[in-house]
Structure formats: C-alpha cells, structure tokens
Amino acid sequence: MNTPVSFKIALRFLFSKTGTFSSYASFLAIGGLAIGVSALMLTSSIINGFDSIISEKLSSIEGNGRLAHIFGKPININEKSIDSLINARPKSIIPFTSGIALLRYGSKAEGIIIEGLDTLPHSITNINRIIDGSIILGQGIASSLNIKVNDKVYIQSLSSKEPLSNIPKIKSFNVSEIFYSGLQEYDKSLAYVSLSDSRALLSLDAGEISGLIFYDKDNTSKVDIKYPYYYETWKEKHALLFEWISIQRWPAYLMFGLIAIVGLVNLLAAISMIIIEKTNQIGILLAQGMPKSTLRNLFIFQGGIIGLFGGLLGGVLTLIIIFIQLKYKILEIPSDIYFMDQIPVSFDYLVFIIILLLSIILSLFASWFPSRKLSILEPANALRYE
Amino acid sequence: MNWEKIISDRFYDHSKIYGKYLSILSMLGMGVGCFAIIISISVMNGFEDIVHGKLKGFEGDIRIYDNTKDIIWKNLEGIESVMPFMERKAVLEKTDNKKVVLIKAIDEEKMLSFYDFSLRGSVPKNGEIVIGQDLAYRLGTDMGELISVYSPIDQIVGLSSPFKRQFIVSGIFSTKVLNYDDQLAFITIEDGRNIFSRKKMIDGYDIRAKDNYSITMLKNNIKKMVGSEISLLSWYDQNKSLVNAMKMERYATILVLCLIFLVSTFNLAMNLSLISVQKTSEIGILRVMGTSESSIKKIIMKLGFKRAGLGAFLGICTAIIIILIQRQFSIIPLPTEIYFMDTLPMLIHIKDIFLVFVISFCFIFITSFFSGRKLAQLNIKEAIQWVK
C-alpha cells in the first residue's frame, strides 16, 4: 500500500496544475536530461554510422577478404588447392589481378592501381562486366586529369615479371565509366580493366592471377589456406583506420557525456530544491504518521519519473534528428577529409536502450542522494519551517 | 555600497543555509561547461597549429607558377626567400618494387633553410635523391642505396627502353602529415632538367614570407605585379579542404558544447526561482516600500552572476591550469602510430578565453534577466499575503 501513496504524491509534486516552483523545476530537469541523453545518443550514432559506412564501402571494394601469395607472386588458377576453393563457392569467390601502372592522358600522368576483374563489385557501378579494351576510372583521378567518359587513355604498365625487359607495355583504353565510391583512397587511385587486358598489361600468363576476392559475408573462418598463400580481411588491411576511429570514440563520449552529467546534476538540484520548497508539506505528512521510508521513496520515484521522461524525450529528439538527417541530408562534410560527404547516422537500438536505462538508474541514484536529508528532518521543525 | 547588493548578498547567504550543496551544484554546471569548451578549443588549436606549421614548412607560404627567368617580384617587401622548383609524376624503382611519386626538383643549397621538416641524412647533391619515410619503407630501400628514377611522360612512346637514371638515396624525410611521406621525392634542379626533358623551364617558385608578415597581403602585392594570368596559391589555398574541415570541426564542437551551458542555465534558473519562491513575501514588502521593478531585477541578476559567474571563472581557471601543465610536462600521451605527435597538443589564445567568457556571460545574463523579471512583475498584494 505504501508505494501507490508515495507514487501519487510524487506525481502531484511533479505536475501540479498551479504552476508552482516544483513543477517548473521538474520540467527544467527533464529538459536538461533530455538534451544530455540526446547528445550522447547522437554521438554514439554518428560514431557507429561512421564506422559502418566505412566498413560497408571498404568491404564492397575490397571484398570480404583477399587471398594472395605471400611474396606477391602470381598464382595459377588451375592449382589444386585454389581450384577446389573456387569450385566450392563459385559465386562468391572471384579471381583478380592487381598491379601498379601509369595512366597517361594528354601531357599529364598519374600513378594508379590496376585491378583486373571479370565481375565488378555491385555497389560501385551499374555495369557488372568489363569489356576488353575498356577501363573504369575513379572520379578523383578522372577529375584531376580532366578525363571524361569515352575518352581514350593510355596505360603504361609498371609491373612486369622480368625486370630486365625494358620495353614499356603501353595499351590504349576507352573510358567506359567513372565510378565514385566516396573513399578518396580508391577514387584517386583505382581503375578496373578486364581480366584478360590486365594479364596482358601485367605480363601474366593465361590462368595466372594475383589472388582471390571473397565476397561472401560469414564464411571467413572456413577459408582453409596453406602456405604460401595468405588471407587478409578488409578489416585487417585497414586496421589503423579502425584503431583511429576507436581512439576518437572515448574522448567524444566523455565530452558529450559531460552534458548528461550536468543534466544529472540538474536533477539532483531539482529534487533537493523540491524538498526545500515542500518542507512544510513534508512536515504535515510526517506529523500524520507517514514513515520516512515512504517519503524517501516518494522523492526517489520523482527522480525516476524525471529520468524516464527525460530519457524518452531525449530519445525522441534523437530519432527526429536522425530521421531529418537521413531524409534531407542537411549536415554536409568535406568528403576528401572524412571519406564521406554526409554526417553519417545509424540506429543502434541496443546502445539507445543502454543509454536510456542508464539515465533512469542514474536518476534514481541522483534523487536518492538529496532524499537522505529527510532522515534528519524533525516533523516539528519542518512544520515550523519558514 | 549600494543597497541592492546588500539585499542580494542576504538572499545569497540565506540560500546557502537552506541549500548548502545547491549553490555548489549550480556553480558546477557552469564550471564544467567552461572547462569543457576551453579544453576542447585548446586541443583543436593545438592540432591546427601543428598541422598548419607542417603544411607551411613543406610548401612554403605562397606558391607561384611563374616560369620567367627574371622574376620581377623578387625584391618585394616581406619576402624572406624564394625556391625555384619543377615537379612531375615519375616512377621510382627498386628491384621489383615500383612506385609512382611526385618528384620535386629544387635548389638543393636552399633546401634546409627553406623547408622545415625532419630530415635524416643530407640534402641531395646531383645524382642523389631524398625520399619520404613511408616511400622508403614501401620500396624497401634505405640511405646510401641505389634506386632508379624515370619519367614516362618525357619519353617518346614506341621507342624501346625507357631512360632510367640511378640515384643514391641521400636522405629520408618524415612529415607525418597528409600523404607526403608516401608521395614525394626531392632531387636537385639540375637533375630535374635532365629527367624532365620535355620541360623547357622551371614550373614556378615557392615563396617564404618573413615572420609576422601577412601572407594575404604579400599574395595580393605579388598578384598586382604579375597580373592575373599567373596562378598564385597560398599554402591555405593549396590545402583548403583540410584547413576548412578543421575550422568547421572547431565551430561544431563549440556549438555542441554550448549545450552544457544551456543545461546548466536550467539549473541556474531553478536555483534563482527557488530563491524567488522563498523570498516572495520579502520582495512584496520591498515593493510596498517603493522599490522599483528594475531594482528587484538587479537583485536577482546579481545573485545569478555571483553564483554562475564564479562557476564559470573557476571552470576557466581550472582549464587554463591543465593546459599549462600539459604544455609544460606533457602528461597526456597520444598513440604515435596514429597521430603525428606523441603528446596531446594544447594551445589557447586570449580571444578564445574571451569568447567563452562572452558566451557564458550571455547565458547567465539571459537566465537571470528572465528570472528577475518574473519576480519583479509579481502582484504586490498577493506577494505580501504569500504563504509557502
């Protein structure tokens, strides 16, 4: 029976109609907490969004992982272990060749990485097969050399099997498409040609490849590779980038967590001010015989309600901001520095729920603190309080 | 001593008795806000300063694509020194490894005095080359070893063997900013003329301005002399997106951290209105005795400033002390493999502190103003009869 009484009075103190100080203070506390919670949620969704967009882009270009020779030597596709790997999963494993070359257009030249593939990653272009004699360039390199679609460019190979042969291999290509991945590293240096063209450029024999790209998502653990081959996932290849992201993460949480902490301090202040303001009423309740524990519960309830409303309001605010950003893309960032041109946001329900729960628990704790003061309160003094 | 201050102090003392922690808490919010903003601005300033320094050290203050032999602007006021250069993409080769890099041919005698980066080894003489650290690593070469250099653009297509020249690596530089360490090599201008056989002249000059001489002004002065045909870029123009991104990050952070101020002004507003509630009848009496509305407002505003202003002041002071300690003793480390420095850089300007001061002042002012106005506009009769 105790709980409903304290709960009822808590609600009365919070939302009394006359517009007293108590309800004013509770609204301010809810508002402050909502801003803090929202700031934390947005921080986490931006960091996660950044992480997931980079992951998505990298894995779409790099594949889930790549198999190659330890010394970078060409691999024969008909070799038993390679052949059986491809045959096991013909759809998700694609042979590729890779090498560096010089792209020449007019009097300008730029070093590029040539990748020979028969099927292109879907996320990059609409075409999924490259015709012999055509090349697909990244947007960064195309704009720096002023190349347009259907222009003719020259590729001079820099990787040759025999270092003694000094005759440069030059081949002309027709630019069939220009791709834009949003990752400068690729847009500025990557070009796709067909597998047979790349073999000619990189002076590989028929059937020779640089390695295999694994496009399937989850079978990585099953990749059974023996010396002299090795397998590297895109995450391992770009480990430094992800380490950078995770190092950025904690100062960001700390800084924006400060807003939430100030919000909690607000709550603590609000509860203790309400106690001060309601000292008279508390005195009456005590004189009527309400146990102190019930009174204490009352104020802890009050904190919990403020925490709940603040957290929910913050969550709703976050969802609205995320929705607006996803739909109208109002927050832009320079893509050559940040890998992407929009501030990324992503939902992570688990993180949101954790933040919400944490805000409620900390609110309960924050209101327990000032309510300790009640225990030293004497009913007679409280009634006399002026 | 004016009487409003006396009343305000009395209210203040009263509120200290009936809410010992509350006065501390309402100060705390402001303090934390000021502290967080100052610290984050200082870290951003620190990074910006180091990155700007490295970029300038590497590219000079202004680059001019003027290839005339006798440069007319050479004796302009504010120019410290000039460095002629030629640059072109070319191929470096070491056994099987090849890499396309930007080769910059420069006047080797001025190299050390003009550029500012850490160089292991010595400046290139003819037949020698200085390469970046990452480049050396990728090519698998080190100082004293031979690498070959050739420029495919300067060769006539179809003629058999490319003209490769052997260079000795005389030095390895490391800037750890952007991708210079992986993309750039220096040779002497005489070697440059030999390798870039299709280039008739140099490409232009890097200009270093005198210390404290405005780069924008110098750029405009040179522009006036050479006309608009010749392209003229300051280090800022060359790295526009990086510089702008850093600026944007700074403003965004200040904006977001102002939310701390906002939240802590909620606290202040609560605190002031609690005092208002407790003191309603006193205010009523004062009003009956003929106190003007503006005096009541002043009393409350004085209270607000005394509380939150002290908090803001303490926050700023703590932040400055931490910055000074970090600058002196470098207590906060950074992972060197990711950042190009081993300790967290912090730098604060007077104008930043002033900015924070003004922002916090505005927040406190607005909050106390409205709290004060609310109280001043009380119905006098009701106020006197007020029972809590």
PDB file of N, CA and C in Angstrom, chain A residues 207-252:
ATOM      1  N   GLY A 207      45.616 -17.856 -67.176  1.00  0.00           N
ATOM      2  CA  GLY A 207      45.390 -18.680 -65.999  1.00  0.00           C
ATOM      3  C   GLY A 207      46.094 -18.168 -64.763  1.00  0.00           C
ATOM      4  N   GLU A 208      46.915 -17.157 -64.930  1.00  0.00           N
ATOM      5  CA  GLU A 208      47.601 -16.619 -63.753  1.00  0.00           C
ATOM      6  C   GLU A 208      46.814 -15.447 -63.171  1.00  0.00           C
ATOM      7  N   ILE A 209      46.740 -15.414 -61.848  1.00  0.00           N
ATOM      8  CA  ILE A 209      46.024 -14.328 -61.172  1.00  0.00           C
ATOM      9  C   ILE A 209      46.848 -13.848 -59.974  1.00  0.00           C
ATOM     10  N   SER A 210      46.466 -12.687 -59.455  1.00  0.00           N
ATOM     11  CA  SER A 210      47.163 -12.188 -58.261  1.00  0.00           C
ATOM     12  C   SER A 210      46.580 -12.771 -56.994  1.00  0.00           C
ATOM     13  N   GLY A 211      45.317 -13.157 -57.067  1.00  0.00           N
ATOM     14  CA  GLY A 211      44.693 -13.698 -55.873  1.00  0.00           C
ATOM     15  C   GLY A 211      43.205 -13.863 -56.057  1.00  0.00           C
ATOM     16  N   LEU A 212      42.530 -14.122 -54.951  1.00  0.00           N
ATOM     17  CA  LEU A 212      41.086 -14.325 -54.994  1.00  0.00           C
ATOM     18  C   LEU A 212      40.410 -13.318 -54.064  1.00  0.00           C
ATOM     19  N   ILE A 213      39.267 -12.815 -54.510  1.00  0.00           N
ATOM     20  CA  ILE A 213      38.471 -11.952 -53.645  1.00  0.00           C
ATOM     21  C   ILE A 213      37.301 -12.772 -53.115  1.00  0.00           C
ATOM     22  N   PHE A 214      37.084 -12.710 -51.810  1.00  0.00           N
ATOM     23  CA  PHE A 214      35.964 -13.419 -51.194  1.00  0.00           C
ATOM     24  C   PHE A 214      34.860 -12.415 -50.927  1.00  0.00           C
ATOM     25  N   TYR A 215      33.721 -12.611 -51.572  1.00  0.00           N
ATOM     26  CA  TYR A 215      32.634 -11.657 -51.386  1.00  0.00           C
ATOM     27  C   TYR A 215      31.610 -12.104 -50.357  1.00  0.00           C
ATOM     28  N   ASP A 216      31.647 -13.366 -49.948  1.00  0.00           N
ATOM     29  CA  ASP A 216      30.608 -13.790 -49.000  1.00  0.00           C
ATOM     30  C   ASP A 216      30.906 -13.261 -47.610  1.00  0.00           C
ATOM     31  N   LYS A 217      29.852 -13.102 -46.847  1.00  0.00           N
ATOM     32  CA  LYS A 217      29.976 -12.369 -45.593  1.00  0.00           C
ATOM     33  C   LYS A 217      30.564 -13.189 -44.451  1.00  0.00           C
ATOM     34  N   ASP A 218      30.071 -14.401 -44.269  1.00  0.00           N
ATOM     35  CA  ASP A 218      30.334 -15.028 -42.980  1.00  0.00           C
ATOM     36  C   ASP A 218      31.233 -16.259 -43.018  1.00  0.00           C
ATOM     37  N   ASN A 219      31.631 -16.683 -44.192  1.00  0.00           N
ATOM     38  CA  ASN A 219      32.355 -17.944 -44.247  1.00  0.00           C
ATOM     39  C   ASN A 219      33.864 -17.804 -44.049  1.00  0.00           C
ATOM     40  N   THR A 220      34.266 -16.678 -43.520  1.00  0.00           N
ATOM     41  CA  THR A 220      35.701 -16.408 -43.443  1.00  0.00           C
ATOM     42  C   THR A 220      36.446 -17.457 -42.639  1.00  0.00           C
ATOM     43  N   SER A 221      35.797 -17.936 -41.604  1.00  0.00           N
ATOM     44  CA  SER A 221      36.517 -18.864 -40.742  1.00  0.00           C
ATOM     45  C   SER A 221      36.798 -20.185 -41.456  1.00  0.00           C
ATOM     46  N   LYS A 222      35.994 -20.461 -42.469  1.00  0.00           N
ATOM     47  CA  LYS A 222      36.164 -21.736 -43.145  1.00  0.00           C
ATOM     48  C   LYS A 222      37.255 -21.702 -44.205  1.00  0.00           C
ATOM     49  N   VAL A 223      37.792 -20.493 -44.467  1.00  0.00           N
ATOM     50  CA  VAL A 223      38.807 -20.414 -45.510  1.00  0.00           C
ATOM     51  C   VAL A 223      40.044 -21.180 -45.059  1.00  0.00           C
ATOM     52  N   ASP A 224      40.326 -22.208 -45.791  1.00  0.00           N
ATOM     53  CA  ASP A 224      41.409 -23.101 -45.398  1.00  0.00           C
ATOM     54  C   ASP A 224      42.590 -22.850 -46.329  1.00  0.00           C
ATOM     55  N   ILE A 225      43.572 -22.141 -45.834  1.00  0.00           N
ATOM     56  CA  ILE A 225      44.656 -21.733 -46.714  1.00  0.00           C
ATOM     57  C   ILE A 225      45.988 -22.234 -46.193  1.00  0.00           C
ATOM     58  N   LYS A 226      46.734 -22.750 -47.118  1.00  0.00           N
ATOM     59  CA  LYS A 226      48.042 -23.260 -46.727  1.00  0.00           C
ATOM     60  C   LYS A 226      49.131 -22.383 -47.316  1.00  0.00           C
ATOM     61  N   TYR A 227      50.277 -22.439 -46.714  1.00  0.00           N
ATOM     62  CA  TYR A 227      51.456 -21.783 -47.245  1.00  0.00           C
ATOM     63  C   TYR A 227      51.604 -22.155 -48.719  1.00  0.00           C
ATOM     64  N   PRO A 228      51.984 -21.341 -49.613  1.00  0.00           N
ATOM     65  CA  PRO A 228      52.471 -19.957 -49.490  1.00  0.00           C
ATOM     66  C   PRO A 228      51.403 -18.907 -49.685  1.00  0.00           C
ATOM     67  N   TYR A 229      50.151 -19.215 -49.388  1.00  0.00           N
ATOM     68  CA  TYR A 229      49.119 -18.193 -49.563  1.00  0.00           C
ATOM     69  C   TYR A 229      48.724 -17.621 -48.215  1.00  0.00           C
ATOM     70  N   TYR A 230      48.183 -16.431 -48.244  1.00  0.00           N
ATOM     71  CA  TYR A 230      47.642 -15.884 -47.004  1.00  0.00           C
ATOM     72  C   TYR A 230      46.331 -15.190 -47.299  1.00  0.00           C
ATOM     73  N   TYR A 231      45.526 -15.084 -46.253  1.00  0.00           N
ATOM     74  CA  TYR A 231      44.215 -14.485 -46.395  1.00  0.00           C
ATOM     75  C   TYR A 231      44.122 -13.296 -45.462  1.00  0.00           C
ATOM     76  N   GLU A 232      43.652 -12.156 -46.005  1.00  0.00           N
ATOM     77  CA  GLU A 232      43.568 -10.952 -45.189  1.00  0.00           C
ATOM     78  C   GLU A 232      42.200 -10.330 -45.377  1.00  0.00           C
ATOM     79  N   THR A 233      41.484 -10.066 -44.278  1.00  0.00           N
ATOM     80  CA  THR A 233      40.183  -9.415 -44.421  1.00  0.00           C
ATOM     81  C   THR A 233      40.401  -7.911 -44.589  1.00  0.00           C
ATOM     82  N   TRP A 234      39.365  -7.239 -45.063  1.00  0.00           N
ATOM     83  CA  TRP A 234      39.498  -5.790 -45.267  1.00  0.00           C
ATOM     84  C   TRP A 234      39.720  -5.074 -43.951  1.00  0.00           C
ATOM     85  N   LYS A 235      39.220  -5.657 -42.885  1.00  0.00           N
ATOM     86  CA  LYS A 235      39.375  -5.030 -41.589  1.00  0.00           C
ATOM     87  C   LYS A 235      40.837  -5.085 -41.123  1.00  0.00           C
ATOM     88  N   GLU A 236      41.473  -6.217 -41.413  1.00  0.00           N
ATOM     89  CA  GLU A 236      42.886  -6.335 -41.057  1.00  0.00           C
ATOM     90  C   GLU A 236      43.740  -5.389 -41.890  1.00  0.00           C
ATOM     91  N   LYS A 237      43.346  -5.255 -43.154  1.00  0.00           N
ATOM     92  CA  LYS A 237      44.131  -4.417 -44.048  1.00  0.00           C
ATOM     93  C   LYS A 237      44.074  -2.955 -43.620  1.00  0.00           C
ATOM     94  N   HIS A 238      42.916  -2.526 -43.092  1.00  0.00           N
ATOM     95  CA  HIS A 238      42.766  -1.127 -42.706  1.00  0.00           C
ATOM     96  C   HIS A 238      42.698  -0.987 -41.194  1.00  0.00           C
ATOM     97  N   ALA A 239      43.466  -1.810 -40.503  1.00  0.00           N
ATOM     98  CA  ALA A 239      43.399  -1.850 -39.045  1.00  0.00           C
ATOM     99  C   ALA A 239      43.651  -0.477 -38.424  1.00  0.00           C
ATOM    100  N   LEU A 240      44.573   0.264 -39.008  1.00  0.00           N
ATOM    101  CA  LEU A 240      44.946   1.555 -38.434  1.00  0.00           C
ATOM    102  C   LEU A 240      43.775   2.532 -38.436  1.00  0.00           C
ATOM    103  N   LEU A 241      43.018   2.484 -39.538  1.00  0.00           N
ATOM    104  CA  LEU A 241      41.851   3.364 -39.664  1.00  0.00           C
ATOM    105  C   LEU A 241      40.835   3.080 -38.559  1.00  0.00           C
ATOM    106  N   PHE A 242      40.613   1.787 -38.310  1.00  0.00           N
ATOM    107  CA  PHE A 242      39.621   1.439 -37.306  1.00  0.00           C
ATOM    108  C   PHE A 242      40.134   1.735 -35.906  1.00  0.00           C
ATOM    109  N   GLU A 243      41.438   1.619 -35.750  1.00  0.00           N
ATOM    110  CA  GLU A 243      42.004   1.972 -34.453  1.00  0.00           C
ATOM    111  C   GLU A 243      41.827   3.465 -34.205  1.00  0.00           C
ATOM    112  N   TRP A 244      42.010   4.239 -35.277  1.00  0.00           N
ATOM    113  CA  TRP A 244      41.812   5.679 -35.185  1.00  0.00           C
ATOM    114  C   TRP A 244      40.375   5.992 -34.759  1.00  0.00           C
ATOM    115  N   ILE A 245      39.418   5.316 -35.383  1.00  0.00           N
ATOM    116  CA  ILE A 245      38.013   5.557 -35.042  1.00  0.00           C
ATOM    117  C   ILE A 245      37.760   5.212 -33.578  1.00  0.00           C
ATOM    118  N   SER A 246      38.318   4.086 -33.134  1.00  0.00           N
ATOM    119  CA  SER A 246      38.016   3.686 -31.760  1.00  0.00           C
ATOM    120  C   SER A 246      38.733   4.574 -30.755  1.00  0.00           C
ATOM    121  N   ILE A 247      39.843   5.183 -31.160  1.00  0.00           N
ATOM    122  CA  ILE A 247      40.508   6.106 -30.245  1.00  0.00           C
ATOM    123  C   ILE A 247      39.724   7.407 -30.147  1.00  0.00           C
ATOM    124  N   GLN A 248      39.134   7.842 -31.273  1.00  0.00           N
ATOM    125  CA  GLN A 248      38.317   9.059 -31.264  1.00  0.00           C
ATOM    126  C   GLN A 248      37.092   8.877 -30.382  1.00  0.00           C
ATOM    127  N   ARG A 249      36.646   7.624 -30.275  1.00  0.00           N
ATOM    128  CA  ARG A 249      35.370   7.337 -29.654  1.00  0.00           C
ATOM    129  C   ARG A 249      35.300   7.814 -28.204  1.00  0.00           C
ATOM    130  N   TRP A 250      36.335   7.500 -27.416  1.00  0.00           N
ATOM    131  CA  TRP A 250      36.206   7.753 -25.980  1.00  0.00           C
ATOM    132  C   TRP A 250      36.222   9.215 -25.596  1.00  0.00           C
ATOM    133  N   PRO A 251      37.131  10.041 -26.166  1.00  0.00           N
ATOM    134  CA  PRO A 251      37.026  11.469 -25.832  1.00  0.00           C
ATOM    135  C   PRO A 251      35.672  12.055 -26.222  1.00  0.00           C
ATOM    136  N   ALA A 252      35.112  11.572 -27.338  1.00  0.00           N
ATOM    137  CA  ALA A 252      33.810  12.089 -27.771  1.00  0.00           C
ATOM    138  C   ALA A 252      32.732  11.739 -26.758  1.00  0.00           C
TER     139      ALA A 252
END
